[in-house]
Coordinates of C-alpha atoms and ligand atoms in Angstrom, one line a residue:
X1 CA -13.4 1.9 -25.4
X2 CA -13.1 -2.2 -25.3
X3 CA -10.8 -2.8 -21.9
X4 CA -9.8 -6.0 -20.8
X5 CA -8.9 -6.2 -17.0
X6 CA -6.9 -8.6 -15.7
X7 CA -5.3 -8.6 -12.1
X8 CA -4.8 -11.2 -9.0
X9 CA -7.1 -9.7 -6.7
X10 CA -10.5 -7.3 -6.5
X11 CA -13.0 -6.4 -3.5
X12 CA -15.2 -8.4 -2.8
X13 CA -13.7 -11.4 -4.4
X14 CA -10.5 -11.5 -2.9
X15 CA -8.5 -9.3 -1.0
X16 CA -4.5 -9.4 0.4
X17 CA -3.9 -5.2 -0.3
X18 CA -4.8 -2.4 -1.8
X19 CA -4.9 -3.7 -5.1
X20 CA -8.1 -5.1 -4.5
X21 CA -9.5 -2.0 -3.8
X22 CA -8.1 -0.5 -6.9
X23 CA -8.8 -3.2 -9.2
X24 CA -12.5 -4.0 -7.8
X25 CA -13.9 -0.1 -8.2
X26 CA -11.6 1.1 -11.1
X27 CA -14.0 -0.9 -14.0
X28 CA -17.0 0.0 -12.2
X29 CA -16.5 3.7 -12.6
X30 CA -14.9 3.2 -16.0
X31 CA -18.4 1.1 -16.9
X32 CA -20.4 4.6 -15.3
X33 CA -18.0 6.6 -17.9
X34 CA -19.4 4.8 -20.8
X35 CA -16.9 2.4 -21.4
X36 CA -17.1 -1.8 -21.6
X37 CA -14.8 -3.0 -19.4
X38 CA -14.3 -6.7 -18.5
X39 CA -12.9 -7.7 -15.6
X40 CA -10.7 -11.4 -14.8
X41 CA -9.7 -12.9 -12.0
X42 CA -8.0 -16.2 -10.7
X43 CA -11.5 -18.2 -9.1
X44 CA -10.2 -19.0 -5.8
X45 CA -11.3 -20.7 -2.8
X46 CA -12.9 -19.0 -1.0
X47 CA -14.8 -16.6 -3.5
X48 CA -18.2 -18.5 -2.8
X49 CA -18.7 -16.0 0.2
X50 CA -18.8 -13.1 -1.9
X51 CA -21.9 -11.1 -2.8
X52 CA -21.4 -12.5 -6.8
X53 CA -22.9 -15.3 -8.1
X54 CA -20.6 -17.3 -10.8
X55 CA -21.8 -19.1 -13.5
X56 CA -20.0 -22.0 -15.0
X57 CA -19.2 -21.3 -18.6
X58 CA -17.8 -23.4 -21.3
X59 CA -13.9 -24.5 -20.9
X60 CA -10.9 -23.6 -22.4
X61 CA -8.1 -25.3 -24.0
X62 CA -4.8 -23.5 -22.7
X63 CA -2.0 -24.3 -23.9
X64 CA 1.0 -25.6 -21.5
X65 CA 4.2 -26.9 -21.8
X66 CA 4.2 -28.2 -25.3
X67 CA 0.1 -29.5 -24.4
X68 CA -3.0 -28.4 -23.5
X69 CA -4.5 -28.1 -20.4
X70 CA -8.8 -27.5 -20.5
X71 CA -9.4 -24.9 -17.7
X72 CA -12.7 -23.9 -15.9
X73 CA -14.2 -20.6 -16.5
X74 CA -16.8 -18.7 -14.7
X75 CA -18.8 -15.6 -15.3
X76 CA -20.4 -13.0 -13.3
X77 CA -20.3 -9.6 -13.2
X78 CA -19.3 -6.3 -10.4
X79 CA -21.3 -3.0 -10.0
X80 CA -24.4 -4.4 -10.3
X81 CA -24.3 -5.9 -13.8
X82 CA -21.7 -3.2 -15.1
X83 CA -18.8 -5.2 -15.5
X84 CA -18.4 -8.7 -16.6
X85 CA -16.1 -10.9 -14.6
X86 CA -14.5 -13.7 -16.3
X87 CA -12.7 -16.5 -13.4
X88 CA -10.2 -18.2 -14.2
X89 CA -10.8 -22.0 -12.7
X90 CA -8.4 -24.2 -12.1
X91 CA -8.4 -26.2 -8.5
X92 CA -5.0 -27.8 -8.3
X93 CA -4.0 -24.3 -8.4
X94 CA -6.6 -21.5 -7.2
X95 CA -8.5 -23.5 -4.4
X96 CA -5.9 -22.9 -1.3
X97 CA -6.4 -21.1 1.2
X98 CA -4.1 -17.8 0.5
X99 CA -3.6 -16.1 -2.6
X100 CA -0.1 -16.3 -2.8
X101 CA 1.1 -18.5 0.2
X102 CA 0.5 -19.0 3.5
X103 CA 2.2 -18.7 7.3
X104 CA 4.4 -16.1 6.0
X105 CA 5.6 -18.2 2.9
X106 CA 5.1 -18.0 -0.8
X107 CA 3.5 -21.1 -2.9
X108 CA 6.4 -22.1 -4.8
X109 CA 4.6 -22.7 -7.8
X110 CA 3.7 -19.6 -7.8
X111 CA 5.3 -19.0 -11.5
X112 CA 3.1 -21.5 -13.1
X113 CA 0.0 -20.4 -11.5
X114 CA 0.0 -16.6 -12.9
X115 CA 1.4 -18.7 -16.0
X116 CA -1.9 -19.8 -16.3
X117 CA -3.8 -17.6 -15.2
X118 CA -2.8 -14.9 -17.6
X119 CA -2.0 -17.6 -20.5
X120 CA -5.9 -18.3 -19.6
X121 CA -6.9 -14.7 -19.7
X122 CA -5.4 -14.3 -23.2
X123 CA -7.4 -17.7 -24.0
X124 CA -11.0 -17.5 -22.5
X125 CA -11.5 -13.5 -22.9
X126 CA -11.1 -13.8 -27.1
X127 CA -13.7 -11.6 -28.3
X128 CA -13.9 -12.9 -32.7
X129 CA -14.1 -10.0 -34.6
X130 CA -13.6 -7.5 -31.5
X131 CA -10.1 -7.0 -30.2
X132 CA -10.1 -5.2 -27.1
X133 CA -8.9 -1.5 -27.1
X134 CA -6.6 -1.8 -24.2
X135 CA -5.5 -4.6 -22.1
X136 CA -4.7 -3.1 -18.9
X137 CA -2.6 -5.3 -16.5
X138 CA -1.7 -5.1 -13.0
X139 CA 1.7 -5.7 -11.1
X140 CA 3.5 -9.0 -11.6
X141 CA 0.9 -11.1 -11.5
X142 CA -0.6 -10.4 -14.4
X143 CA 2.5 -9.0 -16.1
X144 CA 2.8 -12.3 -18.6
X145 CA -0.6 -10.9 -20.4
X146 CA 1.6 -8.1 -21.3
X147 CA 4.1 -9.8 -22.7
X148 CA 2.0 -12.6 -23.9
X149 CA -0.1 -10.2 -26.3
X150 CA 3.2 -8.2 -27.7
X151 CA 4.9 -11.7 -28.5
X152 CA 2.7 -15.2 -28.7
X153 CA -0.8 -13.0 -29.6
X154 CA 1.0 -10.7 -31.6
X155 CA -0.7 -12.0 -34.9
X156 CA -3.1 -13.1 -33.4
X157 CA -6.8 -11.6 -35.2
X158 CA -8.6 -11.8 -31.7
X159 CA -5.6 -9.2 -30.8
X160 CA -5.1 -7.1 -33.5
X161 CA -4.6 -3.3 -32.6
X162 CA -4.8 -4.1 -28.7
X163 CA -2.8 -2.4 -26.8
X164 CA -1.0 -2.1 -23.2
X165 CA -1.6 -0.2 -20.3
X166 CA 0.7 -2.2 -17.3
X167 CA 0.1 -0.3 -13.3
X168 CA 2.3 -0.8 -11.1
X169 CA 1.0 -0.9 -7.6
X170 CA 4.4 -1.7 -6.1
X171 CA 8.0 -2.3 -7.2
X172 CA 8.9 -4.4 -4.2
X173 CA 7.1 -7.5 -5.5
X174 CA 8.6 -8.5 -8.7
X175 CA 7.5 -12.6 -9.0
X176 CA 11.6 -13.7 -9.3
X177 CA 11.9 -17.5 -10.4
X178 CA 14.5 -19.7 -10.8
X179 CA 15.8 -20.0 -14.4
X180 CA 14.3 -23.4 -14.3
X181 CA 10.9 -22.3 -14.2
X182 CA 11.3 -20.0 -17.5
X183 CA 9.8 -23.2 -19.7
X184 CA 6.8 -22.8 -18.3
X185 CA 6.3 -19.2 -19.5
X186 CA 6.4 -20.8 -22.9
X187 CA 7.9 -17.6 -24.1
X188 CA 10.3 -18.4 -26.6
X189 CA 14.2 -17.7 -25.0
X190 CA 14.6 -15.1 -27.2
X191 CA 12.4 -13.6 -24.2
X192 CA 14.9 -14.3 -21.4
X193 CA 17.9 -11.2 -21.9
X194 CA 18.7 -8.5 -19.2
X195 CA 16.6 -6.3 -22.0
X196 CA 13.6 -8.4 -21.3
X197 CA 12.8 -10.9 -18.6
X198 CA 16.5 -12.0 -17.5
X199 CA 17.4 -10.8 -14.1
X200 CA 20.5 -11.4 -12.4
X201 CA 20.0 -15.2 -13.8
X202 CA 16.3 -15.3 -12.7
X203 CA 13.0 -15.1 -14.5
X204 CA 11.8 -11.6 -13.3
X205 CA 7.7 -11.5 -14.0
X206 CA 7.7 -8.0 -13.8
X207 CA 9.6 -7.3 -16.0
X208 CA 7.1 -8.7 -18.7
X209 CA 4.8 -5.9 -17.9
X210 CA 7.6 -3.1 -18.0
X211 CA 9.3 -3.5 -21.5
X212 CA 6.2 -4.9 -23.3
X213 CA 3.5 -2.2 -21.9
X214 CA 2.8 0.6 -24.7
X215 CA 2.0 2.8 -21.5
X216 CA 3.4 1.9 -17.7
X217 CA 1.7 3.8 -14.7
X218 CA 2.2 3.5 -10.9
X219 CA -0.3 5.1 -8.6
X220 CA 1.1 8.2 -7.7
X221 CA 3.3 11.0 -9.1
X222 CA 5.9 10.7 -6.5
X223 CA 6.4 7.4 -6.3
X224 CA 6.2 7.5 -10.7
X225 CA 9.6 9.7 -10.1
X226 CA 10.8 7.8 -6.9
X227 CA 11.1 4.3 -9.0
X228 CA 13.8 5.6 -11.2
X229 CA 15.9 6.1 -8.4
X230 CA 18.2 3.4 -6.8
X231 CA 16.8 3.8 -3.2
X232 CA 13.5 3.0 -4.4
X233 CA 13.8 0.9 -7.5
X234 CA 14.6 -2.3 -6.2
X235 CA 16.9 -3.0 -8.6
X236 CA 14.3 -1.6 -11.9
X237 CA 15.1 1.6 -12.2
X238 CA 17.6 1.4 -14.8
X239 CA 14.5 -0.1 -17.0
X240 CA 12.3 2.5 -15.8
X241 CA 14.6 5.4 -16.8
X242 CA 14.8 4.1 -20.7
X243 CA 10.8 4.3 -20.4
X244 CA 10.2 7.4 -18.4
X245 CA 8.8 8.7 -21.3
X246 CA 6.3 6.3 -21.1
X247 CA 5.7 6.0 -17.1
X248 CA 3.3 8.1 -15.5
X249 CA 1.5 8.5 -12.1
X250 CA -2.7 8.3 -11.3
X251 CA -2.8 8.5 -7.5
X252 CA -5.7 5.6 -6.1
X253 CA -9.2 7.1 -6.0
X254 CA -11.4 5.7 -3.0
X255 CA -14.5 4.8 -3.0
X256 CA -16.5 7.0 -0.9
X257 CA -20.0 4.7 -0.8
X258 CA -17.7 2.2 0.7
X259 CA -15.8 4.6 2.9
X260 CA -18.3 7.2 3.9
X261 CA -18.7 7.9 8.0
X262 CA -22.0 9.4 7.2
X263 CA -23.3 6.1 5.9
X264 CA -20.8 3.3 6.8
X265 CA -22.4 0.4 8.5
X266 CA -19.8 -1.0 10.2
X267 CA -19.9 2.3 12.8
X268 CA -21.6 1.9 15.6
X269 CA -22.2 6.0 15.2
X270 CA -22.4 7.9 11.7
X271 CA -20.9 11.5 11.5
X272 CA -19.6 13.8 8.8
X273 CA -18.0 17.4 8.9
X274 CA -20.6 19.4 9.6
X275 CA -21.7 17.1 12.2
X276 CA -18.8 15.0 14.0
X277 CA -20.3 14.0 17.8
X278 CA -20.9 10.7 16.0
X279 CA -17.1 10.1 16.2
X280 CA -16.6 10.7 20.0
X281 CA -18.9 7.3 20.1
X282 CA -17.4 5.1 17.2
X283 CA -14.2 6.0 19.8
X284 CA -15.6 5.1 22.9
X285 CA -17.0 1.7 21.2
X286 CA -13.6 0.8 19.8
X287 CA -12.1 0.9 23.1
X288 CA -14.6 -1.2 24.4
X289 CA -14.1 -3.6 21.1
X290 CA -10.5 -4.0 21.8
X291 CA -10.5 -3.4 25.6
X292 CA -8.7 -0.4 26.0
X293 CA -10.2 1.7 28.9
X294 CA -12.7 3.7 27.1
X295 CA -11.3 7.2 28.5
X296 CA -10.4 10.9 26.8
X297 CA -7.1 10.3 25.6
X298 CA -5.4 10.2 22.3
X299 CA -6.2 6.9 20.5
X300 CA -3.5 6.3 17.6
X301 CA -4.8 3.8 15.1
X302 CA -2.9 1.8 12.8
X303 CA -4.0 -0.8 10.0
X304 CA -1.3 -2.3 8.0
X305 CA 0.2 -5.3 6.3
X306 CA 3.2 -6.2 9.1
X307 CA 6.1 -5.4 6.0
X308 CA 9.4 -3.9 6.7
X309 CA 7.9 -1.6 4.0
X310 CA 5.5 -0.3 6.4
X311 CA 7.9 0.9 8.7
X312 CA 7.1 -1.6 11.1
X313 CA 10.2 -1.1 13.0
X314 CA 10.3 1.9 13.7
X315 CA 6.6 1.8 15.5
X316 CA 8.2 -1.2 17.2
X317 CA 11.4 0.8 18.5
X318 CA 9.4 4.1 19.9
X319 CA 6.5 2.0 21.9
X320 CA 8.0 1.5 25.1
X321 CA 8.7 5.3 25.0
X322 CA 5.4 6.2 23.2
X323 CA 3.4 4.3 26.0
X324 CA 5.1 6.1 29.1
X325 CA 2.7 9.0 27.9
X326 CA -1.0 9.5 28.8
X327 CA -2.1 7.6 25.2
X328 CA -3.7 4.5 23.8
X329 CA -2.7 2.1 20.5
X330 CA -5.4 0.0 18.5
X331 CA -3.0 -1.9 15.8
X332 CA -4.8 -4.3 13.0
X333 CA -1.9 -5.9 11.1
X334 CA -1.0 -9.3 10.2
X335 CA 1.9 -10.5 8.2
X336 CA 6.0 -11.2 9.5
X337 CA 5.7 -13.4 12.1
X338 CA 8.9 -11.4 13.7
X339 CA 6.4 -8.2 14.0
X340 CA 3.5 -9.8 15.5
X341 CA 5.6 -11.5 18.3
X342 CA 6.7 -8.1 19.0
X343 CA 3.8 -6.2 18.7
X344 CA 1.7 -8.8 20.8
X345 CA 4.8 -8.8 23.8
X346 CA 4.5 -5.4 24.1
X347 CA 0.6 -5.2 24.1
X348 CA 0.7 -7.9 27.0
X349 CA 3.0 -5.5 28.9
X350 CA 0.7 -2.4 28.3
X351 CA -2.8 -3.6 28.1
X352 CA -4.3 -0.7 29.3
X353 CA -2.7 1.5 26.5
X354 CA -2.0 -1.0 23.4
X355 CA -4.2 -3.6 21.7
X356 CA -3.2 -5.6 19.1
X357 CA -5.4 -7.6 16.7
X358 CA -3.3 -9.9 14.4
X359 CA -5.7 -10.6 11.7
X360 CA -7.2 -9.2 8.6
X361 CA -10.9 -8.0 9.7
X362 CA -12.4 -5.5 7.4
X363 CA -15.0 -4.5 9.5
X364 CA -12.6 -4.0 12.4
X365 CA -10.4 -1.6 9.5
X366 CA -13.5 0.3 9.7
X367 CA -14.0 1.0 12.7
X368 CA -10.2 2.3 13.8
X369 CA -10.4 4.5 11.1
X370 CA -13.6 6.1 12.8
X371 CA -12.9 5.7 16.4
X372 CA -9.0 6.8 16.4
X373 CA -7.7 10.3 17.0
X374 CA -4.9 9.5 14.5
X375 CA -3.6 7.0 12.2
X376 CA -0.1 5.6 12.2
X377 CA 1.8 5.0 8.2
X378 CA 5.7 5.6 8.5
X379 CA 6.0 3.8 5.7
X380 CA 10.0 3.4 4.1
X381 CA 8.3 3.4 0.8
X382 CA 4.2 4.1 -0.1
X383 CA 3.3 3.9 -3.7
X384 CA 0.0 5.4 -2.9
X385 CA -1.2 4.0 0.1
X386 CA -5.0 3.6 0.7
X387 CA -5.3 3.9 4.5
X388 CA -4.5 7.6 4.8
X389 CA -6.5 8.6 2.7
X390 CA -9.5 6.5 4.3
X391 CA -8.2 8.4 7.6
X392 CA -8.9 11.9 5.7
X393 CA -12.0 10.9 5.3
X394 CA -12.8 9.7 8.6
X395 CA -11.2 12.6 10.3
X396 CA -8.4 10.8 12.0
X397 CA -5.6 12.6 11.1
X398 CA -2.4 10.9 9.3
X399 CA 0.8 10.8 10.5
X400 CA 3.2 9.5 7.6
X401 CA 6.0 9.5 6.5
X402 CA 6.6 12.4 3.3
X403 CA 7.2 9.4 0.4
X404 CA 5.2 8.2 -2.3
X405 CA 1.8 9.0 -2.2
X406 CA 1.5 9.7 1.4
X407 CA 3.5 12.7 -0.3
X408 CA 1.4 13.3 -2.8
X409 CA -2.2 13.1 -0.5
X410 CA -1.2 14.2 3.1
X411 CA -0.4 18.0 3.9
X412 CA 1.6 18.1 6.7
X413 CA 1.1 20.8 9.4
X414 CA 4.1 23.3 10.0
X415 CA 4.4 24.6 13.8
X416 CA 5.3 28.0 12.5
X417 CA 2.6 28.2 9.8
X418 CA -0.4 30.1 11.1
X419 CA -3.5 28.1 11.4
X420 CA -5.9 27.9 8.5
X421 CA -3.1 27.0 6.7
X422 CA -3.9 24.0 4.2
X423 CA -2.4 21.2 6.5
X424 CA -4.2 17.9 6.8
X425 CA -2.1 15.8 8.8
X426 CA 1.6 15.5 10.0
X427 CA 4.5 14.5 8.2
X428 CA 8.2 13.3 8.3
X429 CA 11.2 12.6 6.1
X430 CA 14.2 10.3 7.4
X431 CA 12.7 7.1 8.5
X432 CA 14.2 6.7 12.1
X433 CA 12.5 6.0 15.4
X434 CA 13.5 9.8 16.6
X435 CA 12.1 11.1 14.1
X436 CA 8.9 9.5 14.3
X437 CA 8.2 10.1 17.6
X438 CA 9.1 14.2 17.6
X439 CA 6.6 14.3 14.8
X440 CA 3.8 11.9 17.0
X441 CA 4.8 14.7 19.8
X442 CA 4.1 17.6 17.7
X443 CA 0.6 15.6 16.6
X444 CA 0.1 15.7 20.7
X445 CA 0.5 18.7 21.2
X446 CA -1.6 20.0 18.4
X447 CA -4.2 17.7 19.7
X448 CA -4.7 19.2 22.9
X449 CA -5.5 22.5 20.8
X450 CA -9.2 21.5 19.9
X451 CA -9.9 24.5 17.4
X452 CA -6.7 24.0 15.7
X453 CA -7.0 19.6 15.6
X454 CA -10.9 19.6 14.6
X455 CA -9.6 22.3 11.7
X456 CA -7.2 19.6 11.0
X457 CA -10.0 17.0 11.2
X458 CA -12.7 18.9 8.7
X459 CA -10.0 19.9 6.1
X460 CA -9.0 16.8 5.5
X461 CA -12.4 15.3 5.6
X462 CA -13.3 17.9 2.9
X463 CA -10.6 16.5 0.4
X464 CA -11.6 14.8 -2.8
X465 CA -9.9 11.5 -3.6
X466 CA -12.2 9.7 -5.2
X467 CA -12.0 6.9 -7.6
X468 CA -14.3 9.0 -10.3
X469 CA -11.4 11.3 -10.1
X470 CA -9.0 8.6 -10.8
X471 CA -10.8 6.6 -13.5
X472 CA -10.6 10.0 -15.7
X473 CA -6.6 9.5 -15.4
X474 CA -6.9 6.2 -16.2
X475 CA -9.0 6.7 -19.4
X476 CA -6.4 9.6 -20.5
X477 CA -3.8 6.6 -20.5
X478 CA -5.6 4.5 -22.4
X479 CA -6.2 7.3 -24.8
X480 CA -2.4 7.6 -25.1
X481 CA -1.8 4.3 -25.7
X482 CA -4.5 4.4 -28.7
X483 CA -2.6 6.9 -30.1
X484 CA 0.8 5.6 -30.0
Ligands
ADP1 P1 -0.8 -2.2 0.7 O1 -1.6 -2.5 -0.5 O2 0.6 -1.9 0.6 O3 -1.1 -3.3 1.8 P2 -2.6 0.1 1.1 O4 -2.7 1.2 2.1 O5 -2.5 0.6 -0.3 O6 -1.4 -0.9 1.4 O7 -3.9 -0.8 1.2 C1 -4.1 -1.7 2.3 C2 -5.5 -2.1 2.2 O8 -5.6 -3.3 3.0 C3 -6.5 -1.2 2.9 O9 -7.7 -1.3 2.3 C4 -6.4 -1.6 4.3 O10 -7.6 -1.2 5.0 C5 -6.4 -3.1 4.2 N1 -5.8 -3.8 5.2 C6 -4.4 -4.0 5.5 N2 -4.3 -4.8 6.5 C7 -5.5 -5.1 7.0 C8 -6.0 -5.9 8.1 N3 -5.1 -6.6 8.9 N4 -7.3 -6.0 8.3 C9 -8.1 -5.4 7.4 N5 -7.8 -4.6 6.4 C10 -6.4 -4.5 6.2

């Protein structure tokens, strides 16, 4: 199959979440399947650093409110020559210093830049003669390209036959404009009804994506089902429900030559299952890292974008009582300013049992998911969430909450259910602080048992979610949406 990729972000261009991860290894293995896959990205600031070299390539006229604006285009490729990568380049736009704002506040042109960026996409990635197969979109973002190709491209020659596969990595973030923004689309208004990309008077981007995709995907099962709901559907579900036929759920794939302990070289110590002393020292060297005292005590890791979503809160309401207890904290978050006052008062008052880093450091991600006895995601919501299943890997057992696809990839361990069972990690329901910490108790006290934890550790070491795994979904989908 022809696939054209399109998203906001991808490892190791650029990186805010886990869509990066997703959307830099999915071509890659889709490439090692057989298939041509292109990839195209927004050319940021920034992207120089990365291990890709870009190539200026001819321009392209784009059209834009009622003209034409010529826009930059560079050309590289991922996976070692397996997937071309087409950048979108446009300074006044791309060349800031965030992705999609900064200090905690969105860019508030934020409409016309994914404007152009997919109007671009649809522009630059014209292949005469050879419509792509699939054009496979992801979250709002790049939901225009979606609607774009059913509507403005629709007769289009260099679009002929293509069709949509739209993912939806989280529901939460739905790019809502003001009305006066809708010009820019240059989507005719026919466009802008509650059926299509009206909402409550504002120019929903998602939207786009959802009632123009031939196929719609999120990135687990659970959280496929949890989106029709109100509690989860922020305000969608209704649209979701009329397409449920249509919606399905690939839960993320890792990739394990990234996220290996036997090979990562971020670790000051490399283990695996069959061998895991390594680990005692990638513990002992975080503590040092982050200046905890480097003793035998439970080390709970967390890394996480600082969102309500991630149950921030809640961590933030049990620490005072967590930290009366013989244990240790490493957290790596950065986002609401409200959380990392919070999170770094507390760490000042307990220095010698909670450190705080409030940045995004990759390497440092690394390195709490090896040295840490367990990890930390109560999220309110998960779509799939990548960090737990890094922790699986790493042997650092989860504790999550049972949503999305924490439900879907964590087994949680049942006090009354002899060991051996199939548990991985631990596991709670209602998101409140009590809650919480009963289940962090029970993970204690299991700790303490070393045959029972390190049975904990090696199962879920052992489990396979890989993105090879995930890429076969993905081609099944696009399969579907051929056959429509
Ligand atoms: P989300 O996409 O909702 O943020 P995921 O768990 O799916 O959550 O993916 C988060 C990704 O971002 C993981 O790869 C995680 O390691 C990384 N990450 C999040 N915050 C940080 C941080 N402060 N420093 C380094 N990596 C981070």
């Amino acid at each position: 199959m022809n696939i054209l990729m399109l998203a906001s972000e991808a490892v190791p261009l650029a990186k805010t979440g886990g869509l990066a991860d997703v959307v830099g290894t999915l071509p890659i293995e889709l490439a090692r399947l057989g298939h041509d896959v292109r990839l195209a990205l927004p050319r940021y600031a920034g992207i120089e650093a990365a291990p890709v070299t870009l190539k200026k390539a001819p321009a392209v006229r784009v059209p834009w409110r009622g003209d034409q604006l010529e826009v930059g285009i560079e050309t590289g490729a991922l996976g070692g020559g397996a997937v071309p990568l087409t950048c979108i380049r446009y300074d006044p736009f791309f060349a800031r210093p965030g992705l999609y704002g900064e200090d905690g506040r969105d860019y508030p042109d934020n409409l016309e830049r994914f404007v152009l960026f997919c109007r671009a996409v649809m522009e630059a990635c014209k292949q005469p003669g050879r419509p792509p197969d699939v054009l496979h979109a992801h979250d709002w973002q790049s939901a225009l390209a979606v609607a774009y190709l059913k509507t403005l491209y629709r007769n289009d020659p260099a679009w002929v036959g293509t069709r949509a596969l739209f993912t939806i990595h989280n529901i939460g973030y739905q790019g809502h404009f003001p009305v006066s923004a809708y010009d820019a689309t240059g989507l005719p208004w026919s466009e802008y009804t509650p059926e299509r990309l009206e909402y409550y008077g504002q120019v929903n981007l998602l939207k786009g994506g959802l009632v123009h995709a031939d196929i719609l995907n999120t990135v687990s099962p659970t959280y496929a089902r949890e989106i029709q709901t109100a509690e989860f559907g922020y305000g969608l579900e209704g649209v979701l429900q009329v397409r449920k036929d249509r919606l399905f759920g690939v839960t993320n794939g890792i990739d394990y030559n990234v996220w290996n302990p036997a090979t990562d070289s971020h670790l000051p110590a490399r283990y695996s299952a069959a061998d895991l002393s390594g680990k005692r020292e990638c513990k002992r060297a975080l503590q040092t890292e982050v200046k905890l005292p480097a003793r035998d005590v439970p080390l709970v890791g967390m890394v996480s974008r600082l969102a309500f979503q991630k149950g921030i809160d809640l961590i933030v309401d049990i620490l005072p009582r967590l930290l009366e207890l013989d244990v240790q904290m490493v957290v790596l978050g950065s986002g609401d300013p409200s959380y990392q006052t919070l999170l770094a008062e507390l760490s000042a008052r307990h220095p010698d049992k909670l450190a705080v880093r409030l940045v995004f450091d990759e390497r440092l991600a690394h390195r709490i998911e090896a040295g840490a006895d367990l990890f930390l995601m109560p999220s309110r919501y998960e779509p799939c969430g990548l960090n737990q299943l890094y922790s699986l890997r790493y042997g650092t057992v989860p504790v999550v909450r049972k949503t999305g696809g924490l439900a879907d990839t964590v087994v949680p361990y049942a006090p009354d259910v002899r060991l051996g069972a199939a548990a991985t990690g631990f596991g709670f329901e209602k998101p409140e602080p009590e809650v919480l910490l009963s289940t962090l108790l029970l993970a204690l006290r299991v700790y303490r048992d070393k045959e029972e934890w390190t049975g904990l550790m090696r199962r879920g070491m052992q489990q396979d979610f890989s993105c090879q795994r995930s890429a076969r979904q993905y081609v099944e989908l696009y399969q579907r949406a051929l056959a429509l």
